[in-house]
Amino acid sequence: MSKQILVTGGTGYIGSHTVVELQNEGFNVVIVDDLSNSGIEVLDAIEKITGKRPAFEKFNLTDQDKTNAFFEKYPGIAAIVHFAAFKAVGESVEKPLEYYHNNLVSLMNLLRSMREHKIPDMVFSSSCTVYGQPEKLPVTEDTPRKPAESPYGNTKAVSEDIMRDFARATEGINCIALRYFNPIGAHPSALIGELPVGVPNNLVPFITQTAAGLRDELKIFGDDYNTPDGTAIRDYINVVDLAKAHVVAINRLLNNKQKASYEFFNIGTGEGYSVMQLVKAFIKVTGVNLKYSVVGRRAGDIEKIWADTSYANNELGWKAEKTLEETLKSAWEWEKHVRNIR
Ligand code: UDP
C-alpha cells in the first residue's frame, strides 16, 4: 500500500507542486488548506497533471479541535510536509501578532498531533531569510543565522527552533527543515503556478504580470548595490526542482536515513543572478518587450545571497536541474495560461 502523506498548504504555490511530485512518486496525498491564499480549483489542475485527485480538508491548523478531528479521521498518515503559513514579509510587519499566531500555533498543533498519533516525520518549509545578509558567500548550513528582518522571517527561525527542541526531546520524532532560496517558475504543464493576490511583491510574478499588461512597468529596486551591475543578487530555484527536494526529504525520513532528529538543508541552485540579469534573461527567452525602470532600494532587502548546495547535493542526493531560462519560460507560460494569452 502506498504511504499517505499530509501536505498542509497543499493548494498553495510550492505545496501544489510538491503534491504533484509526491503523487508521481506513488504517495497517497491528503491536503489540508484553509484556502486563505489559494483556490480549490488547484485540485482539478493536480488531478489533470497526475491523474489522481488528492483528498482535501479545508480548515486552519491553528484550530486544535479541528486538527485533532482531522487526525482521527485520517489515522494512516505516515508523514507530514508542512507549508501552510502566512508569507508576506511587508504584511507581517503590519500584523505581527497574526503572523506569529498563525505560523507558530499551527506548527505546534501539528507537532503535538504527531506525538499523540505516532506520526514520526515532518518536512518543514523554511527560508534562506534566516541567514539575513551573510558575511561570506555562498551560504553553507554552517553559516550562522542572523536576527530576522521581519516578523515573517522570525516565524521561520522560531519554527526551526521549536522543531529542533521538540524532535530532540521526543523519542521517535524527526524533522527536516528545507531552507529555500527564491522559488520561481511553474509546472511545465502550465496548469499550476504562483498566483499572488493583488499586486505581487515578488520579482518574477511582477515581471510576468507586467509582460501580460496588468502592470505598467517593473520597478527595479536599487542599482547601487555592491554587485557587478549594481542590482541585488538572489539564487532563483525552479519550483519543480524545489518540490522534488521535499520528496527526497520525505523518503530520507521514511527510510530512517536522517543523521539527527532535526536536520536542515539549503535548497537553491548554487548560482546567483542579479535582478538585471534576470530581467534580461526573461526578455530574451520570451521575446516580450518588458518595460522597466530603476527606483530606490526597497527597505529590508539584502544585497546578495546564494546557496552552497553541496550538503544537499551530497547528503540528500538532490540537485537543482532546470536552467534559469526554462524556469522563466515556465513562469511566462503559466501567466499566459492564467490570463488567456496566446
Ligand atoms: N525586486 C525588484 N522589483 C520588484 C520586486 C522585487 O527589483 O518589483 C527585487 C528585490 O529588490 C530583490 C529581488 O528582486 O532584490 C527578489 O525579490 P523578491 O521579493 O522576489 O524575493 P526576496 O529575495 O526579497 O525574498
XYZ file of C-alpha atoms and ligand atoms in Angstrom:
367
model
C 0.000 0.000 0.000
C 1.257 3.445 -0.814
C 2.049 5.650 2.135
C -0.212 8.544 2.973
C 1.372 11.990 3.302
C -0.347 15.045 4.781
C 0.558 18.182 2.850
C -0.550 21.319 4.678
C -0.858 24.316 2.398
C -1.071 21.837 -0.461
C -3.134 24.078 -2.736
C -0.559 26.874 -2.465
C 2.309 27.612 -4.808
C 5.060 25.314 -3.559
C 2.585 22.949 -1.903
C 0.713 22.158 -5.117
C 3.931 21.384 -6.997
C 5.017 19.133 -4.140
C 1.683 17.284 -4.136
C 2.207 16.590 -7.850
C 5.713 15.195 -7.273
C 4.600 13.104 -4.284
C 1.745 11.613 -6.300
C 4.096 10.989 -9.224
C 6.249 9.005 -6.800
C 3.252 6.891 -5.791
C 2.408 8.562 -2.485
C -1.159 8.987 -1.414
C -1.714 12.652 -0.515
C -4.197 14.403 1.713
C -4.166 18.192 1.630
C -5.171 20.488 4.460
C -5.534 24.121 3.433
C -7.789 26.945 4.630
C -7.785 28.435 1.094
C -6.834 31.826 2.548
C -4.304 32.315 -0.243
C -5.204 29.694 -2.855
C -8.212 28.271 -4.681
C -9.984 24.935 -4.667
C -9.574 24.686 -8.477
C -5.924 23.775 -7.866
C -7.227 20.283 -7.047
C -8.599 19.961 -10.599
C -5.236 21.001 -12.009
C -3.379 18.482 -9.825
C -5.797 15.779 -10.964
C -5.282 16.742 -14.590
C -1.496 16.549 -14.247
C -1.221 13.359 -12.198
C -4.461 11.540 -12.967
C -5.223 11.448 -9.275
C -7.227 13.772 -7.060
C -5.733 14.232 -3.604
C -8.027 14.092 -0.594
C -8.776 17.577 0.715
C -9.870 19.076 4.032
C -10.454 22.787 4.487
C -9.550 24.235 7.866
C -6.952 26.339 9.605
C -4.402 24.376 11.605
C -4.388 26.861 14.476
C -7.753 25.290 15.389
C -6.710 22.489 17.695
C -10.113 20.773 17.802
C -10.312 20.623 14.031
C -6.713 19.451 13.853
C -7.463 16.647 16.340
C -10.612 15.668 14.451
C -8.607 15.567 11.242
C -6.080 13.088 12.638
C -8.918 10.925 13.995
C -10.425 10.847 10.516
C -7.107 10.025 8.816
C -5.368 7.518 11.107
C -2.996 6.267 8.408
C -0.815 9.332 7.862
C 2.856 8.346 7.647
C 4.476 11.780 7.400
C 3.745 15.491 7.071
C 5.002 18.176 4.722
C 4.095 21.461 6.380
C 3.740 24.500 4.108
C 0.648 26.197 5.498
C 1.753 29.635 6.682
C 1.424 33.343 6.028
C 4.320 34.523 3.876
C 4.072 38.225 3.034
C 7.066 39.999 4.538
C 5.556 43.508 4.429
C 2.209 42.405 5.838
C 3.988 40.646 8.704
C 5.438 43.998 9.787
C 1.891 45.431 9.919
C 0.322 42.364 11.558
C 2.981 40.683 13.697
C 0.552 39.002 16.096
C -1.428 37.419 13.274
C 1.798 36.106 11.751
C 3.209 34.701 14.973
C -0.136 33.178 15.880
C -0.855 31.587 12.532
C 2.615 30.308 11.734
C 3.667 29.125 15.184
C 0.413 27.785 16.641
C -0.259 25.692 13.522
C 3.227 24.190 13.743
C 2.854 23.414 17.456
C -0.590 21.850 16.922
C 0.881 19.608 14.243
C 3.846 18.588 16.375
C 1.554 17.742 19.283
C -0.598 15.691 16.927
C 2.495 13.863 15.677
C 3.301 12.854 19.236
C -0.273 11.798 20.009
C -0.857 9.902 16.788
C 2.636 8.442 16.464
C 3.446 10.177 13.193
C 7.247 10.261 13.205
C 8.238 12.563 10.361
C 7.858 16.148 9.211
C 9.399 18.210 6.427
C 9.081 21.940 7.013
C 9.378 24.887 4.652
C 11.958 27.273 5.971
C 13.754 30.039 4.185
C 17.178 31.482 3.487
C 15.784 34.597 5.142
C 17.136 33.081 8.393
C 20.672 33.963 7.178
C 19.987 37.696 6.726
C 22.855 39.291 4.801
C 25.659 36.754 5.255
C 29.247 37.910 5.588
C 30.568 35.125 3.386
C 29.040 33.760 0.177
C 27.881 31.240 -0.824
C 25.906 30.296 2.283
C 26.523 26.889 3.800
C 24.465 25.266 6.538
C 27.251 26.335 8.931
C 26.628 29.987 8.146
C 25.211 31.488 11.337
C 21.618 32.657 11.403
C 21.073 36.392 11.858
C 18.294 38.196 13.738
C 15.273 38.289 11.446
C 14.421 41.422 9.472
C 10.667 40.837 9.744
C 8.120 39.001 11.891
C 7.633 36.637 8.944
C 11.343 35.820 8.879
C 11.308 35.391 12.619
C 8.461 32.862 12.426
C 10.749 30.718 10.234
C 13.662 30.969 12.688
C 11.453 30.263 15.716
C 9.729 27.386 13.892
C 13.124 25.819 13.253
C 13.972 26.139 16.947
C 10.639 24.655 18.031
C 11.132 21.662 15.718
C 14.736 21.158 16.795
C 13.876 21.242 20.504
C 10.779 19.078 20.131
C 12.487 16.476 17.936
C 15.407 16.347 20.360
C 13.100 15.885 23.354
C 10.676 13.425 21.793
C 11.618 9.856 21.010
C 10.637 8.862 17.501
C 10.053 12.376 16.112
C 12.252 13.546 13.223
C 12.059 16.831 11.329
C 13.829 18.249 8.310
C 13.728 21.970 7.526
C 14.394 22.949 3.933
C 15.743 26.475 3.646
C 14.518 27.648 0.271
C 16.263 30.336 -1.668
C 13.997 32.142 -4.210
C 11.413 29.743 -5.694
C 10.180 30.787 -9.151
C 8.587 29.292 -12.261
C 5.705 26.910 -12.723
C 4.876 23.345 -13.658
C 5.758 22.570 -17.325
C 2.068 21.759 -17.930
C 1.264 25.428 -17.101
C -1.681 24.101 -15.075
C -0.333 25.158 -11.676
C 1.884 28.077 -10.700
C 2.176 31.099 -8.470
C -0.960 33.222 -8.268
C -0.437 36.176 -5.941
C -3.488 38.089 -4.731
C -3.269 41.790 -5.648
C -0.018 43.499 -6.564
C 2.832 40.970 -6.433
C 5.663 41.603 -4.003
C 7.981 39.108 -5.632
C 10.067 39.823 -8.671
C 9.025 37.129 -11.131
C 5.232 37.411 -10.695
C 5.634 41.177 -11.085
C 7.607 40.639 -14.280
C 5.103 38.192 -15.787
C 2.143 40.415 -14.845
C 3.879 43.399 -16.428
C 4.571 41.353 -19.540
C 0.880 40.346 -19.579
C -0.136 44.013 -19.466
C -1.543 44.061 -15.924
C 1.177 46.417 -14.647
C 2.691 49.412 -16.425
C 6.306 48.723 -15.694
C 8.624 46.791 -13.450
C 10.403 48.855 -10.856
C 13.886 47.582 -10.141
C 14.641 48.285 -6.504
C 18.131 49.783 -6.446
C 21.104 49.681 -8.788
C 23.660 50.980 -6.319
C 24.425 47.680 -4.591
C 27.933 46.318 -4.385
C 27.359 43.816 -7.231
C 28.713 43.712 -10.820
C 25.721 45.576 -12.326
C 24.584 47.261 -9.096
C 21.317 45.299 -8.761
C 20.687 42.775 -5.980
C 21.600 39.118 -6.370
C 19.476 36.063 -5.447
C 19.531 32.320 -6.012
C 16.390 31.565 -8.062
C 15.286 27.952 -7.828
C 12.740 26.249 -10.075
C 9.635 25.289 -8.097
C 9.558 21.754 -9.539
C 13.182 21.173 -8.527
C 12.234 22.517 -5.102
C 9.170 20.257 -4.916
C 11.368 17.250 -5.669
C 13.613 18.135 -2.721
C 10.588 17.558 -0.461
C 10.032 14.081 -1.888
C 13.693 13.270 -1.269
C 13.452 14.602 2.297
C 10.288 12.578 2.960
C 11.963 9.408 1.682
C 15.007 10.114 3.826
C 12.797 10.271 6.911
C 10.577 7.326 5.988
C 13.693 5.209 5.416
C 15.314 6.440 8.635
C 18.335 7.791 6.808
C 18.476 11.025 8.790
C 21.653 11.694 10.759
C 19.925 13.580 13.569
C 16.405 14.095 14.842
C 16.458 17.603 13.348
C 18.263 18.447 10.116
C 18.243 21.440 7.791
C 19.387 21.904 4.215
C 19.929 24.780 1.814
C 17.744 24.309 -1.236
C 18.949 26.524 -4.057
C 20.825 26.237 -7.334
C 24.177 27.494 -6.105
C 24.090 30.279 -8.725
C 23.387 33.935 -8.077
C 21.674 36.164 -10.631
C 21.132 39.910 -10.397
C 17.724 41.484 -10.907
C 19.004 42.998 -14.160
C 20.336 39.644 -15.388
C 17.010 38.043 -14.614
C 15.052 40.764 -16.425
C 17.293 40.480 -19.490
C 17.020 36.679 -19.483
C 13.217 36.963 -19.307
C 13.112 39.336 -22.273
C 15.442 37.053 -24.226
C 13.572 33.780 -23.686
C 10.062 35.184 -24.084
C 10.664 37.848 -26.724
C 8.350 40.122 -24.728
C 9.217 43.802 -24.576
C 9.220 44.383 -20.825
C 9.137 47.971 -19.614
C 11.265 48.642 -16.559
C 12.938 51.455 -14.674
C 15.270 51.695 -11.735
C 13.977 53.194 -8.486
C 15.397 53.343 -4.956
C 16.169 50.336 -2.800
C 13.330 48.510 -1.059
C 13.500 48.630 2.745
C 14.674 45.390 4.310
C 16.216 43.960 1.124
C 19.621 42.371 1.369
C 22.315 42.934 -1.236
C 23.215 39.421 -2.273
C 22.735 35.815 -1.329
C 23.176 32.459 -2.973
C 23.458 28.927 -1.674
C 26.260 26.485 -1.286
C 24.251 23.405 -2.150
C 26.961 20.793 -1.626
C 25.463 19.492 1.604
C 22.043 18.973 -0.009
C 23.688 17.527 -3.135
C 25.840 15.046 -1.240
C 23.661 14.194 1.725
C 20.221 14.197 0.067
C 21.429 13.217 -3.385
C 19.302 16.071 -4.706
C 20.316 18.760 -7.181
C 18.502 21.560 -8.988
C 18.322 20.622 -12.653
C 16.433 23.287 -14.559
C 18.100 26.279 -16.157
C 17.077 29.843 -15.348
C 15.913 30.219 -18.948
C 13.492 27.298 -18.922
C 12.268 28.335 -15.497
C 11.487 31.882 -16.658
C 9.793 30.454 -19.728
C 7.606 28.262 -17.497
C 6.632 31.312 -15.419
C 5.555 33.107 -18.585
C 3.640 30.099 -19.925
C 1.748 29.965 -16.624
C 0.942 33.686 -16.696
C -0.310 33.317 -20.264
C -2.471 30.368 -19.200
C -3.975 32.365 -16.319
C -4.655 35.454 -18.487
C -5.760 33.548 -21.573
C -2.957 34.974 -23.683
C -1.870 33.042 -26.771
N 12.587 43.242 -6.872
C 12.509 44.332 -7.746
N 11.269 44.761 -8.162
C 10.115 44.152 -7.765
C 10.190 43.033 -6.865
C 11.444 42.619 -6.449
O 13.528 44.895 -8.139
O 9.025 44.597 -8.162
C 13.900 42.766 -6.437
C 14.078 42.776 -4.925
O 14.530 44.053 -4.516
C 15.122 41.674 -4.723
C 14.800 40.679 -5.842
O 14.029 41.414 -6.804
O 16.415 42.169 -4.941
C 13.994 39.484 -5.360
O 12.882 39.958 -4.635
P 11.690 39.020 -4.187
O 10.682 39.873 -3.468
O 11.193 38.212 -5.335
O 12.371 37.983 -3.172
P 13.191 38.254 -1.797
O 14.596 37.832 -2.097
O 13.057 39.680 -1.430
O 12.537 37.347 -0.849
